[in-house]
Coordinates of C-alpha atoms and ligand atoms in Angstrom, one line a residue:
M241 CA 4.8 -6.9 -77.2
A242 CA 3.1 -3.5 -77.6
G243 CA 0.1 -5.1 -79.2
R244 CA -0.3 -7.3 -76.2
Q245 CA -0.8 -4.5 -73.7
T246 CA -4.5 -4.7 -74.0
I247 CA -5.4 -5.7 -70.4
L248 CA -6.0 -2.6 -68.2
G249 CA -4.7 -4.1 -64.9
D250 CA -1.7 -5.1 -62.9
A251 CA 1.3 -7.2 -63.6
L252 CA 1.3 -10.7 -62.2
P253 CA 4.6 -12.1 -63.6
G254 CA 4.7 -15.3 -61.6
M255 CA 1.2 -16.5 -62.4
P256 CA 0.7 -20.0 -63.8
W257 CA 1.6 -20.2 -67.4
Q258 CA 2.4 -22.8 -70.1
D259 CA 3.0 -22.0 -73.8
R260 CA 0.5 -23.3 -76.4
P261 CA 1.6 -26.9 -77.2
G262 CA 3.4 -27.3 -80.5
G263 CA 1.1 -28.2 -83.4
S264 CA -2.0 -26.7 -81.7
S265 CA -3.7 -23.6 -83.1
D266 CA -6.4 -23.5 -80.3
V267 CA -6.9 -20.0 -79.0
V268 CA -7.5 -21.5 -75.4
W269 CA -5.3 -24.4 -74.5
R270 CA -5.2 -26.7 -71.4
Y271 CA -2.4 -27.1 -68.8
S272 CA -0.6 -30.4 -69.5
D273 CA -0.8 -31.4 -65.8
N274 CA -4.6 -31.0 -65.5
P275 CA -6.4 -31.4 -63.3
V276 CA -4.5 -29.2 -60.8
I277 CA -6.9 -29.9 -57.9
A278 CA -7.8 -33.4 -57.2
R279 CA -11.3 -34.4 -55.9
D280 CA -9.8 -36.0 -52.8
L281 CA -7.3 -33.3 -51.9
I282 CA -8.8 -33.0 -48.4
P283 CA -10.2 -35.8 -46.2
C284 CA -13.8 -34.6 -46.4
S285 CA -13.9 -34.0 -50.1
N286 CA -15.9 -35.9 -52.7
S287 CA -15.1 -33.3 -55.3
I288 CA -13.5 -29.8 -55.6
F289 CA -14.5 -27.8 -58.7
N290 CA -16.1 -24.5 -59.9
S291 CA -13.8 -22.6 -57.7
A292 CA -12.2 -19.1 -57.5
V293 CA -8.6 -18.1 -57.1
V294 CA -7.1 -14.6 -56.8
P295 CA -3.6 -13.1 -56.2
F296 CA -3.2 -12.7 -52.5
A297 CA -0.2 -11.7 -50.4
D298 CA 2.9 -13.4 -52.0
G299 CA 0.9 -16.1 -53.7
Y300 CA -2.8 -16.9 -54.3
A301 CA -5.8 -17.5 -52.2
G302 CA -9.2 -18.8 -53.1
V303 CA -12.7 -20.0 -52.2
F304 CA -13.3 -23.4 -53.3
R305 CA -16.5 -25.4 -53.9
V306 CA -16.1 -28.6 -52.0
D307 CA -18.8 -31.2 -52.2
S308 CA -18.3 -33.2 -49.0
R309 CA -18.5 -37.0 -48.6
C310 CA -22.1 -36.4 -47.1
R311 CA -22.6 -34.5 -50.5
N312 CA -23.2 -31.2 -48.8
M313 CA -22.1 -28.2 -51.0
Q314 CA -19.7 -26.1 -49.0
L315 CA -17.2 -23.3 -49.5
H316 CA -13.6 -23.8 -48.2
R317 CA -10.7 -21.4 -48.1
G318 CA -7.4 -22.3 -49.7
H319 CA -3.9 -21.0 -50.5
S320 CA -1.2 -21.6 -52.9
K321 CA 2.4 -20.3 -53.6
D322 CA 2.2 -20.9 -57.3
G323 CA -1.4 -21.0 -58.3
I324 CA -1.1 -24.7 -59.3
H325 CA -0.5 -26.5 -56.0
F326 CA -3.1 -25.7 -53.4
E327 CA -3.7 -26.3 -49.7
L328 CA -7.3 -26.3 -48.7
E329 CA -8.7 -26.2 -45.2
N330 CA -10.7 -29.3 -44.2
D331 CA -13.3 -27.2 -42.4
P332 CA -15.7 -25.0 -44.4
I333 CA -15.8 -21.3 -44.1
K334 CA -18.0 -20.0 -41.4
F335 CA -19.4 -16.7 -42.4
I336 CA -19.9 -13.9 -39.9
C337 CA -23.3 -12.4 -40.2
D338 CA -25.2 -10.2 -37.9
E339 CA -28.6 -10.6 -39.7
P340 CA -30.0 -13.9 -38.2
E341 CA -32.4 -14.4 -41.1
I342 CA -29.5 -14.6 -43.5
A343 CA -27.0 -16.2 -41.2
E344 CA -28.1 -19.8 -41.4
F345 CA -25.8 -21.2 -44.0
V346 CA -27.6 -24.0 -45.8
E347 CA -25.2 -24.6 -48.8
G348 CA -22.8 -22.7 -51.0
Y349 CA -21.5 -23.5 -54.5
D350 CA -19.9 -22.0 -57.6
P351 CA -18.1 -19.1 -55.8
R352 CA -16.4 -16.2 -57.5
V353 CA -14.0 -13.9 -55.8
C354 CA -13.6 -10.3 -56.8
Y355 CA -10.9 -7.8 -55.5
L356 CA -12.7 -4.5 -55.4
E357 CA -11.5 -1.3 -53.8
D358 CA -9.9 -2.6 -50.6
R359 CA -11.3 -6.2 -50.1
Y360 CA -12.1 -9.5 -51.6
Y361 CA -15.8 -10.0 -52.3
V362 CA -17.2 -13.5 -52.5
T363 CA -20.4 -14.2 -54.4
W364 CA -21.7 -17.7 -54.5
C365 CA -24.9 -19.7 -55.1
N366 CA -26.5 -19.5 -51.7
R367 CA -29.8 -21.1 -50.5
Y368 CA -32.6 -18.9 -49.1
H369 CA -35.9 -20.5 -50.0
G370 CA -34.3 -21.4 -53.3
P371 CA -31.0 -20.7 -54.9
T372 CA -29.9 -17.1 -54.8
I373 CA -26.7 -15.1 -54.8
G374 CA -24.9 -14.8 -51.5
V375 CA -22.4 -11.9 -50.9
A376 CA -19.6 -11.7 -48.4
Y377 CA -16.3 -10.0 -48.1
T378 CA -12.9 -10.7 -46.5
Y379 CA -9.7 -8.9 -46.1
D380 CA -7.5 -11.8 -45.1
F381 CA -9.2 -15.0 -46.1
Q382 CA -9.6 -15.7 -42.4
Q383 CA -12.7 -13.8 -41.5
F384 CA -15.6 -13.6 -44.0
Y385 CA -18.4 -11.2 -43.4
Q386 CA -21.7 -12.0 -45.0
L387 CA -24.0 -9.3 -46.5
E388 CA -27.5 -9.5 -47.7
N389 CA -28.3 -11.9 -50.6
A390 CA -28.2 -9.9 -53.7
F391 CA -31.4 -11.1 -55.4
L392 CA -34.6 -13.0 -54.8
P393 CA -34.5 -16.6 -55.6
S394 CA -34.0 -18.2 -58.0
N395 CA -30.8 -16.9 -59.3
R396 CA -27.3 -18.3 -59.9
N397 CA -23.9 -17.3 -61.3
G398 CA -23.5 -13.9 -59.5
V399 CA -20.3 -12.2 -60.9
L400 CA -19.2 -8.8 -59.8
F401 CA -17.3 -6.3 -61.9
P402 CA -13.9 -5.5 -60.3
R403 CA -14.5 -1.8 -60.1
K404 CA -17.4 0.7 -59.8
I405 CA -18.8 1.9 -63.1
K406 CA -20.0 5.5 -63.1
G407 CA -20.1 5.4 -59.3
K408 CA -22.1 2.1 -58.9
Y409 CA -21.3 -1.6 -58.3
F410 CA -22.3 -3.9 -61.0
M411 CA -23.1 -7.7 -60.9
L412 CA -24.0 -10.1 -63.6
S413 CA -26.4 -12.9 -62.7
R414 CA -28.5 -15.6 -64.3
P415 CA -32.1 -15.9 -63.0
S416 CA -33.0 -19.6 -62.9
D417 CA -35.4 -22.1 -61.4
N418 CA -35.1 -24.3 -58.3
G419 CA -33.6 -27.3 -60.1
H420 CA -31.5 -28.0 -63.1
T421 CA -32.9 -25.0 -65.0
P422 CA -33.4 -25.7 -68.7
F423 CA -33.2 -21.9 -69.6
G424 CA -31.2 -18.9 -68.5
D425 CA -30.1 -15.5 -69.8
I426 CA -27.4 -13.2 -68.4
F427 CA -28.6 -10.0 -66.7
C428 CA -26.7 -7.1 -65.2
S429 CA -27.7 -5.2 -62.1
E430 CA -26.3 -2.2 -60.3
S431 CA -26.0 -1.2 -56.7
P432 CA -24.9 2.0 -54.8
D433 CA -23.9 0.0 -51.7
M434 CA -23.5 -3.8 -52.4
I435 CA -26.9 -4.4 -50.5
H436 CA -29.7 -3.0 -52.8
W437 CA -29.5 -4.2 -56.4
G438 CA -31.6 -2.8 -59.2
R439 CA -31.8 -1.2 -62.6
H440 CA -31.7 -4.8 -64.0
R441 CA -30.6 -4.9 -67.6
H442 CA -30.6 -7.9 -70.1
V443 CA -27.1 -8.7 -71.4
M444 CA -27.5 -11.8 -73.5
A445 CA -29.7 -14.8 -74.1
P446 CA -28.8 -18.3 -75.2
K447 CA -28.7 -19.0 -79.0
R448 CA -32.1 -20.8 -78.9
D449 CA -32.9 -20.7 -82.6
K450 CA -30.8 -23.8 -83.4
L451 CA -28.8 -26.5 -81.7
T452 CA -25.5 -24.8 -80.6
W453 CA -23.1 -25.2 -77.6
Q454 CA -25.0 -22.3 -76.0
C455 CA -28.6 -23.0 -76.9
T456 CA -30.1 -23.9 -73.5
K457 CA -28.7 -21.5 -71.0
I458 CA -25.6 -19.3 -70.4
G459 CA -23.9 -17.9 -67.2
A460 CA -21.0 -15.6 -66.5
G461 CA -17.8 -17.2 -65.4
P462 CA -14.8 -15.4 -64.0
I463 CA -14.7 -11.8 -62.9
P464 CA -14.7 -9.7 -66.2
I465 CA -11.3 -8.5 -67.2
E466 CA -11.0 -4.8 -68.3
T467 CA -9.4 -4.4 -71.6
T468 CA -9.0 -1.6 -74.2
E469 CA -11.6 -3.4 -76.3
G470 CA -14.3 -3.7 -73.5
W471 CA -14.9 -6.0 -70.6
L472 CA -13.7 -9.5 -71.4
M473 CA -16.4 -11.9 -70.0
F474 CA -15.8 -15.6 -70.2
Y475 CA -19.0 -17.5 -69.8
H476 CA -20.4 -21.0 -69.9
G477 CA -23.0 -22.2 -72.4
V478 CA -25.1 -25.3 -72.3
L479 CA -26.3 -27.6 -75.0
T480 CA -29.0 -30.1 -74.3
S481 CA -27.9 -33.4 -76.0
C482 CA -29.9 -36.6 -76.0
N483 CA -27.7 -37.6 -73.1
G484 CA -28.1 -34.5 -71.0
F485 CA -26.5 -31.1 -70.6
V486 CA -23.0 -30.3 -72.1
Y487 CA -21.3 -27.3 -70.5
S488 CA -18.7 -25.4 -72.7
M489 CA -17.0 -22.0 -72.5
G490 CA -17.1 -19.0 -74.7
A491 CA -16.4 -15.3 -74.3
A492 CA -17.9 -11.9 -75.0
L493 CA -16.8 -8.3 -75.0
L494 CA -19.0 -5.9 -73.2
D495 CA -19.1 -2.1 -73.4
I496 CA -17.0 -0.6 -70.6
D497 CA -19.5 2.1 -69.5
T498 CA -22.7 0.2 -70.3
P499 CA -21.7 -3.4 -69.5
W500 CA -25.0 -4.8 -70.5
K501 CA -24.2 -3.9 -74.1
V502 CA -22.6 -6.9 -75.9
L503 CA -20.0 -5.8 -78.6
Y504 CA -18.8 -9.3 -79.7
R505 CA -19.6 -12.8 -78.7
T506 CA -18.0 -16.1 -79.8
K507 CA -20.1 -18.2 -82.1
P508 CA -17.9 -21.2 -81.7
Y509 CA -16.9 -22.3 -78.2
L510 CA -13.5 -21.7 -76.8
L511 CA -13.2 -24.9 -74.7
S512 CA -15.6 -27.8 -74.5
P513 CA -15.5 -31.1 -72.6
Q514 CA -13.2 -33.3 -74.6
K515 CA -10.5 -34.6 -72.2
L516 CA -11.4 -37.6 -70.1
Y517 CA -11.4 -35.6 -66.9
E518 CA -13.9 -33.2 -68.5
C519 CA -16.2 -35.9 -69.9
V520 CA -16.1 -38.4 -67.0
G521 CA -16.9 -37.5 -63.3
D522 CA -19.9 -37.0 -61.1
V523 CA -21.6 -34.9 -63.8
P524 CA -20.1 -35.8 -67.2
N525 CA -19.3 -33.3 -70.0
V526 CA -18.8 -30.1 -67.9
V527 CA -16.3 -27.3 -68.3
F528 CA -17.3 -24.5 -65.9
P529 CA -15.0 -21.5 -65.6
C530 CA -15.1 -19.5 -62.4
A531 CA -11.9 -17.6 -62.2
A532 CA -9.1 -16.0 -64.2
L533 CA -5.7 -14.6 -63.5
C534 CA -4.0 -12.1 -65.8
D535 CA -0.7 -10.4 -66.3
A536 CA -1.3 -7.0 -68.0
P537 CA 2.2 -6.5 -69.5
S538 CA 2.4 -9.9 -71.2
G539 CA -1.4 -10.2 -71.9
R540 CA -1.4 -13.7 -70.4
I541 CA -4.6 -15.2 -69.0
A542 CA -5.0 -18.3 -66.9
I543 CA -8.5 -19.7 -66.5
Y544 CA -9.6 -22.0 -63.6
Y545 CA -12.5 -24.2 -64.5
G546 CA -14.4 -27.1 -63.0
C547 CA -14.3 -30.4 -64.8
A548 CA -17.2 -32.8 -64.8
D549 CA -18.3 -31.5 -61.4
T550 CA -15.3 -33.4 -59.9
T551 CA -12.0 -31.6 -60.3
T552 CA -10.4 -28.1 -61.1
S553 CA -8.2 -27.5 -64.1
L554 CA -6.3 -24.6 -65.8
A555 CA -6.3 -23.3 -69.3
F556 CA -4.4 -20.5 -70.9
C557 CA -4.8 -17.9 -73.6
Q558 CA -3.1 -14.7 -74.8
V559 CA -5.4 -11.7 -74.7
D560 CA -4.6 -10.2 -78.1
E561 CA -5.1 -13.5 -79.9
L562 CA -8.3 -14.0 -77.9
I563 CA -9.8 -10.7 -78.7
E564 CA -8.9 -11.1 -82.3
F565 CA -10.6 -14.5 -82.3
I566 CA -13.8 -13.2 -80.6
K567 CA -14.1 -10.3 -83.0
S568 CA -13.6 -12.4 -86.1
N569 CA -15.8 -15.2 -84.9
S570 CA -18.6 -13.2 -83.4
E571 CA -22.3 -13.5 -83.7
L572 CA -24.4 -11.4 -81.4
Ligands
BMA148 C1 -25.2 -26.1 -62.7 C2 -24.4 -25.7 -61.4 C3 -22.9 -26.1 -61.5 C4 -22.7 -27.4 -62.2 C5 -23.5 -27.6 -63.5 C6 -23.3 -29.0 -64.0 O1 -26.5 -26.0 -62.5 O2 -24.9 -26.4 -60.4 O3 -22.4 -26.1 -60.3 O4 -21.3 -27.5 -62.6 O5 -24.9 -27.4 -63.1 O6 -23.8 -30.0 -63.1

């Protein structure tokens, strides 16, 4: 197991896990009982997907994207004992915000949750004269305190790093347009205080030169995982097919001290929409990772991903195998 001690983090021995199915050689494999969160889990939900789960208390808590039956995009809190069976509140989160200009909550989607220092930060796609990155924090998943939006519109996929780097907070994001954005590179910004973001650095671009799974746009997924080989960043990549966008998942390793420097990046995808629940739904052909749990001693990683903008599923991988795969299938 020594070779597996690559994750620099805590133990999470009870986290969701299932061994790779016999006969499979996939580096990332799906949970056999996917999807784990059904679209109609709560009375108001049309769909529950692209959501974030973290270890909390003696189980797990999360912030979930719930598109309501009025088709509003809302954020709901939820809890689970085992990380697989969830209870979600039917009412959306009401953020506490003392800045009236920001306090009007219009919509929220694609949340990420990051445990950092002493609290859980939530970043999500907020609306303020266009899509931008909302930021809030909670200690208890009861009260959520909203801060300033991180960036000017239009921006999506704001993903915090789980610790300060050289004394600064860091966030990945993906500047976009006001609609279904046919472009998008990942950038990295830093902040001394979680309010003012600057020193914007380019991380990586789509592979635009030829038709690939990541040729149209890319966006960071779960909170990056610190490893001995760099920050492990899962991300989504989009191909424009003759039938619309196809969202797949890949991964990159970023330099620990200068996280905008990409060390390795998967040329093939790690997961693409192939199962019925990934190919059929409100938006077909979407796998969209937003959270990952990991157990440092065993090197296990469990990834939560949205399926076809409808449900939420789990996939698994082993960090040493994954890093080996990224390195030997890398194209920068
Ligand atoms: C993106 C985001 C995601 C969604 C994806 C596919 O622009 O809105 O929430 O999963 O499109 O529809």
